[in-house]
Amino acid sequence: MSEQNHNEEEMIAGKHPVLEALRSGREINKIWIAEGSQKSMTQPITAEAKKLGIVVQFVDKRKLDAMASGVAHQGVIAQAAAFDYVEVEDILKIAGDRGETPFILVLDEIEDPHNLGSILRTAECTGAHGVIIPKRRSASLTATVLKTSAGAAEHVAVARVTNLAQTIEKLKEAGVWVAGTDVSAKQDVYKSKFDMPLAIVIGNESKGMGRLIKEKCDFLVKLPMHGRLNSLNASVAAGVLMYEVVRQRRGV
C-alpha cells in the first residue's frame, strides 16, 4: 500500500515537468498558463489537459510568480495531488516485473532539493528501479525537485521510509547487496562488481553516510580523486556510480 498525504497538494512548475506529469497519469487538479505565452510552447499541455478533462486557466504572469515561490515556472503551473510514494516492496516488484536484476538508490539525508532532482533524473535515465529516501532530514518531492528532475520524478518510483537502517536490512534479506560510497573506502569503484542485485547508498552532501548506515553496508566503494578536492557533488558522484552499474550490466 503506497503512502500518500491526501491533505496536501503539490505545485508543479515548468512546461516540461507539467507535461510529464500529465503523460505519467499523475492526478492533476488544475493548470494555470500565463497570458501571452507562445501557443507553440503551451499547445501540447493544453491538448493533453483537454483530453483528460483538466481545467486550464490563463492568468496574469504575476499570479504565477506568486504561486511558484521562486521556482522558474516558464509560464506554466499545475496543481497536483500530493506525490504518491511507493513501498520498498513495490520497487523490488518493478525489477521482478521487468525481469531485471534489482538496481536501487538509497539516499542518506540528501538535503539539497536540486541534488535530489538531479539524482532522480539520472536514475530514470539509467533504468534504476527506484530511489529510497528517509522521512526525516532529507529533501522530499517538492516543486523544486520536480523541476530539477525535468519530469523524471514522475517516472521513478520513490519510497520514503521511517528507518533507513531497517530498510537496508530488509533489502539484504531480499537478496540485495548494499554498496556504500565513502571517500575513505579502500575499494575503487572501477574495481568493484555491480552485476548482482544492488542498492547504492549516497551519503549527505557534507557529512557523508551516517555511522550506522555505513556499518549496515555489505561493502564500501570510492571514486578515484586526482585533483585538490577530496569529494564530488552528491548528484555528480551518484551519476558516475549509476553509469558504472549500467556499463557493467551491459557487459561493455
XYZ file of N, CA, C and O in Angstrom, residues 70-175:
424
model
N 9.450 31.337 -6.196
C 10.849 31.402 -6.613
C 11.283 30.336 -7.602
O 12.395 30.393 -8.119
N 10.438 29.354 -7.888
C 10.782 28.313 -8.865
C 10.503 28.841 -10.270
O 9.453 29.443 -10.507
N 11.426 28.635 -11.197
C 11.222 29.094 -12.578
C 10.069 28.314 -13.206
O 10.173 27.105 -13.406
N 8.975 29.003 -13.516
C 7.762 28.303 -13.963
C 7.554 28.308 -15.474
O 6.701 27.564 -15.983
N 8.280 29.150 -16.201
C 8.184 29.212 -17.669
C 6.743 29.465 -18.147
O 6.381 29.091 -19.254
N 5.954 30.078 -17.294
C 4.583 30.421 -17.690
C 3.567 29.309 -17.513
O 2.438 29.430 -17.988
N 3.939 28.229 -16.823
C 3.006 27.107 -16.623
C 3.137 26.550 -15.205
O 4.255 26.266 -14.753
N 2.001 26.418 -14.520
C 1.970 25.775 -13.199
C 0.772 24.838 -13.140
O -0.322 25.168 -13.612
N 0.989 23.659 -12.565
C -0.116 22.711 -12.368
C -0.264 22.424 -10.883
O 0.717 22.402 -10.139
N -1.510 22.230 -10.471
C -1.786 21.826 -9.089
C -2.105 20.340 -9.116
O -3.075 19.913 -9.744
N -1.249 19.551 -8.466
C -1.417 18.100 -8.484
C -1.703 17.575 -7.091
O -1.415 18.232 -6.088
N -2.272 16.381 -7.032
C -2.442 15.715 -5.746
C -1.060 15.440 -5.167
O -0.074 15.371 -5.895
N -0.970 15.307 -3.862
C 0.311 15.054 -3.199
C 0.998 13.859 -3.845
O 0.343 12.913 -4.269
N 2.323 13.918 -3.913
C 3.079 12.861 -4.594
C 2.812 11.510 -3.950
O 2.798 11.375 -2.731
N 2.613 10.530 -4.767
C 2.285 9.182 -4.300
C 3.556 8.352 -4.157
O 4.057 7.797 -5.123
N 4.100 8.308 -2.927
C 5.285 7.489 -2.685
C 4.907 6.012 -2.723
O 3.763 5.641 -2.487
N 5.888 5.169 -3.009
C 5.660 3.725 -3.061
C 6.308 3.071 -1.843
O 6.980 3.729 -1.040
N 6.115 1.769 -1.697
C 6.790 0.992 -0.663
C 8.043 0.350 -1.272
O 8.149 0.214 -2.495
N 8.983 -0.056 -0.407
C 10.217 -0.700 -0.874
C 9.881 -1.959 -1.674
O 10.505 -2.251 -2.700
N 8.858 -2.694 -1.229
C 8.443 -3.909 -1.930
C 8.008 -3.609 -3.364
O 8.200 -4.431 -4.265
N 7.413 -2.429 -3.559
C 6.978 -2.039 -4.904
C 8.177 -1.877 -5.839
O 8.114 -2.224 -7.024
N 9.275 -1.341 -5.303
C 10.485 -1.148 -6.111
C 11.056 -2.502 -6.537
O 11.423 -2.705 -7.700
N 11.101 -3.444 -5.597
C 11.596 -4.784 -5.920
C 10.688 -5.465 -6.943
O 11.151 -6.185 -7.828
N 9.384 -5.196 -6.831
C 8.419 -5.783 -7.773
C 8.619 -5.220 -9.185
O 8.478 -5.938 -10.178
N 8.961 -3.942 -9.281
C 9.214 -3.327 -10.583
C 10.342 -4.083 -11.295
O 10.245 -4.412 -12.478
N 11.423 -4.363 -10.551
C 12.548 -5.109 -11.127
C 12.099 -6.501 -11.550
O 12.429 -6.973 -12.650
N 11.320 -7.156 -10.685
C 10.836 -8.502 -10.992
C 9.941 -8.535 -12.215
O 10.074 -9.408 -13.080
N 9.036 -7.543 -12.303
C 8.113 -7.478 -13.441
C 8.851 -7.254 -14.753
O 8.408 -7.701 -15.817
N 9.976 -6.547 -14.689
C 10.772 -6.288 -15.899
C 11.727 -7.446 -16.206
O 12.379 -7.446 -17.251
N 11.833 -8.394 -15.260
C 12.782 -9.490 -15.442
C 14.215 -9.018 -15.365
O 15.105 -9.552 -16.038
N 14.452 -7.984 -14.534
C 15.787 -7.388 -14.430
C 16.359 -7.563 -13.027
O 15.622 -7.740 -12.054
N 17.677 -7.492 -12.919
C 18.356 -7.549 -11.627
C 18.129 -6.227 -10.894
O 18.388 -5.156 -11.464
N 17.626 -6.262 -9.659
C 17.325 -5.016 -8.937
C 18.491 -4.040 -8.887
O 19.639 -4.437 -8.651
N 18.178 -2.777 -9.110
C 19.149 -1.679 -9.048
C 18.445 -0.501 -8.374
O 17.517 0.077 -8.924
N 18.885 -0.188 -7.151
C 18.183 0.775 -6.300
C 19.166 1.821 -5.776
O 20.320 1.516 -5.494
N 18.694 3.049 -5.623
C 19.475 4.107 -4.997
C 18.904 4.364 -3.607
O 17.685 4.503 -3.463
N 19.781 4.422 -2.609
C 19.384 4.756 -1.238
C 20.075 6.067 -0.879
O 21.307 6.153 -0.930
N 19.305 7.092 -0.552
C 19.879 8.409 -0.284
C 19.826 8.699 1.211
O 18.754 8.806 1.799
N 21.006 8.800 1.820
C 21.105 9.012 3.262
C 21.167 10.505 3.576
O 22.237 11.108 3.588
N 19.999 11.100 3.760
C 19.873 12.510 4.149
C 20.432 13.487 3.117
O 21.184 14.411 3.427
N 20.072 13.292 1.856
C 20.378 14.291 0.820
C 19.438 15.472 1.059
O 18.213 15.340 0.982
N 19.992 16.630 1.380
C 19.176 17.766 1.824
C 18.870 18.785 0.727
O 17.869 19.495 0.787
N 19.732 18.876 -0.268
C 19.552 19.873 -1.320
C 18.542 19.355 -2.352
O 18.781 18.330 -2.999
N 17.408 20.048 -2.528
C 16.412 19.588 -3.497
C 16.941 19.503 -4.920
O 16.489 18.667 -5.707
N 17.914 20.353 -5.269
C 18.498 20.289 -6.610
C 19.297 18.990 -6.790
O 19.279 18.384 -7.863
N 20.006 18.578 -5.736
C 20.724 17.300 -5.802
C 19.747 16.143 -5.960
O 19.964 15.242 -6.772
N 18.664 16.165 -5.174
C 17.675 15.096 -5.262
C 17.062 15.053 -6.663
O 16.927 13.977 -7.266
N 16.713 16.213 -7.200
C 16.142 16.265 -8.545
C 17.087 15.724 -9.600
O 16.688 14.955 -10.482
N 18.365 16.089 -9.487
C 19.367 15.609 -10.453
C 19.566 14.101 -10.348
O 19.713 13.403 -11.358
N 19.571 13.579 -9.117
C 19.739 12.135 -8.915
C 18.550 11.387 -9.510
O 18.717 10.352 -10.174
N 17.334 11.901 -9.311
C 16.142 11.260 -9.876
C 16.199 11.249 -11.405
O 15.815 10.269 -12.048
N 16.701 12.332 -11.961
C 16.803 12.417 -13.429
C 17.769 11.358 -13.960
O 17.472 10.650 -14.929
N 18.940 11.213 -13.303
C 19.908 10.211 -13.741
C 19.395 8.801 -13.473
O 19.620 7.884 -14.263
N 18.688 8.625 -12.353
C 18.119 7.308 -12.029
C 17.157 6.865 -13.126
O 17.150 5.695 -13.536
N 16.354 7.792 -13.622
C 15.403 7.461 -14.696
C 16.155 7.122 -15.975
O 15.829 6.156 -16.669
N 17.208 7.889 -16.265
C 17.983 7.670 -17.495
C 18.753 6.347 -17.472
O 18.976 5.744 -18.525
N 19.163 5.905 -16.294
C 19.971 4.690 -16.197
C 19.125 3.451 -15.917
O 19.671 2.349 -15.766
N 17.817 3.618 -15.820
C 16.944 2.466 -15.623
C 16.918 1.928 -14.210
O 16.565 0.765 -13.983
N 17.292 2.757 -13.221
C 17.193 2.311 -11.825
C 15.727 2.010 -11.510
O 14.821 2.679 -12.008
N 15.506 1.011 -10.670
C 14.136 0.584 -10.391
C 13.452 1.431 -9.327
O 12.221 1.394 -9.205
N 14.236 2.193 -8.580
C 13.632 3.054 -7.582
C 14.657 3.739 -6.719
O 15.852 3.401 -6.732
N 14.180 4.733 -5.968
C 15.027 5.520 -5.072
C 14.372 5.511 -3.693
O 13.151 5.658 -3.578
N 15.182 5.327 -2.659
C 14.678 5.305 -1.285
C 15.247 6.507 -0.536
O 16.456 6.754 -0.552
N 14.361 7.272 0.118
C 14.779 8.425 0.912
C 14.186 8.307 2.316
O 13.128 7.700 2.492
N 14.848 8.896 3.325
C 14.279 8.885 4.671
C 13.248 10.006 4.843
O 13.292 11.012 4.140
N 12.321 9.816 5.782
C 11.293 10.832 6.020
C 11.857 12.064 6.713
O 11.381 13.172 6.505
N 12.883 11.855 7.532
C 13.447 12.973 8.298
C 14.798 13.394 7.743
O 15.537 12.605 7.197
N 15.091 14.687 7.904
C 16.381 15.265 7.497
C 16.738 14.937 6.051
O 17.871 14.583 5.734
N 15.759 15.044 5.184
C 16.002 14.761 3.766
C 15.084 15.633 2.910
O 13.962 15.952 3.311
N 15.575 16.008 1.743
C 14.712 16.696 0.779
C 13.609 15.729 0.365
O 13.833 14.525 0.277
N 12.415 16.261 0.151
C 11.308 15.427 -0.328
C 10.908 15.913 -1.718
O 11.548 16.807 -2.276
N 9.853 15.342 -2.272
C 9.498 15.656 -3.660
C 8.688 16.954 -3.750
O 7.476 16.955 -3.878
N 9.416 18.062 -3.695
C 8.817 19.390 -3.779
C 8.809 19.868 -5.240
O 9.344 19.200 -6.129
N 8.233 21.049 -5.447
C 8.191 21.631 -6.798
C 9.598 21.834 -7.354
O 9.852 21.620 -8.537
N 10.543 22.240 -6.495
C 11.935 22.439 -6.936
C 12.552 21.126 -7.407
O 13.232 21.073 -8.434
N 12.306 20.062 -6.664
C 12.838 18.745 -7.037
C 12.244 18.289 -8.361
O 12.952 17.825 -9.256
N 10.922 18.438 -8.498
C 10.257 18.022 -9.736
C 10.787 18.807 -10.928
O 10.995 18.270 -12.010
N 11.032 20.115 -10.735
C 11.540 20.963 -11.814
C 12.968 20.549 -12.180
O 13.315 20.418 -13.355
N 13.821 20.326 -11.154
C 15.214 19.954 -11.401
C 15.321 18.601 -12.089
O 16.223 18.366 -12.895
N 14.385 17.710 -11.767
C 14.437 16.366 -12.365
C 13.960 16.371 -13.810
O 14.029 15.345 -14.492
N 13.477 17.524 -14.287
C 12.988 17.666 -15.677
C 11.903 16.636 -15.997
O 11.861 16.088 -17.091
N 11.051 16.369 -15.020
C 9.936 15.449 -15.241
C 10.241 14.009 -14.895
O 9.341 13.175 -14.839
N 11.522 13.691 -14.623
C 11.898 12.300 -14.352
C 11.236 11.762 -13.085
O 10.957 10.569 -12.980
N 10.974 12.652 -12.116
C 10.370 12.207 -10.858
C 9.011 11.553 -11.079
O 8.564 10.747 -10.264
N 8.348 11.892 -12.184
C 7.052 11.296 -12.476
C 7.187 9.842 -12.932
O 6.201 9.112 -12.981
N 8.389 9.421 -13.276
C 8.590 8.080 -13.833
C 9.493 7.194 -12.976
O 9.747 6.049 -13.333
N 9.988 7.726 -11.865
C 10.854 6.939 -10.975
C 10.100 6.646 -9.685
O 9.539 7.553 -9.071
N 10.087 5.384 -9.281
C 9.437 5.008 -8.029
C 10.277 5.508 -6.860
O 11.484 5.250 -6.796
N 9.651 6.256 -5.949
C 10.359 6.789 -4.781
C 9.667 6.290 -3.510
O 8.473 6.503 -3.321
N 10.431 5.616 -2.662
C 9.917 5.164 -1.364
C 10.463 6.087 -0.279
O 11.644 6.458 -0.307
N 9.601 6.462 0.652
C 10.003 7.343 1.763
C 9.831 6.542 3.052
O 8.713 6.175 3.403
N 10.944 6.263 3.731
C 10.891 5.328 4.852
C 11.226 6.007 6.180
O 11.918 7.025 6.225
N 10.733 5.413 7.257
C 10.956 5.960 8.597
C 12.349 5.629 9.103
O 13.008 6.459 9.731
N 12.821 4.397 8.841
C 14.108 3.952 9.366
C 14.962 3.374 8.232
O 14.699 2.284 7.739
N 15.989 4.129 7.842
C 16.818 3.736 6.702
C 17.635 2.475 7.014
O 17.812 1.607 6.151
N 18.118 2.362 8.252
C 18.925 1.196 8.627
C 18.089 -0.082 8.535
O 18.550 -1.110 8.006
N 16.865 -0.037 9.037
C 15.978 -1.200 8.960
C 15.641 -1.531 7.511
O 15.520 -2.704 7.136
N 15.476 -0.497 6.698
C 15.173 -0.702 5.279
C 16.322 -1.406 4.571
O 16.105 -2.293 3.740
N 17.553 -1.025 4.915
C 18.723 -1.685 4.333
C 18.746 -3.160 4.720
O 19.034 -4.032 3.890
N 18.422 -3.459 5.968
C 18.349 -4.853 6.412
C 17.294 -5.617 5.604
O 17.500 -6.770 5.215
N 16.166 -4.957 5.344
C 15.078 -5.576 4.574
C 15.545 -5.879 3.144
O 15.232 -6.936 2.584
N 16.315 -4.963 2.560
C 16.847 -5.167 1.213
C 17.806 -6.365 1.195
O 17.766 -7.197 0.289
N 18.653 -6.440 2.211
C 19.619 -7.538 2.286
C 18.910 -8.888 2.431
O 19.308 -9.883 1.822
N 17.838 -8.902 3.227
C 17.047 -10.134 3.385
C 16.417 -10.555 2.056
O 16.170 -11.743 1.823
N 16.157 -9.565 1.192
C 15.568 -9.854 -0.124
C 16.629 -10.227 -1.155
O 16.327 -10.371 -2.346
N 17.882 -10.358 -0.719
C 18.949 -10.778 -1.617
C 19.657 -9.648 -2.335
O 20.400 -9.877 -3.299
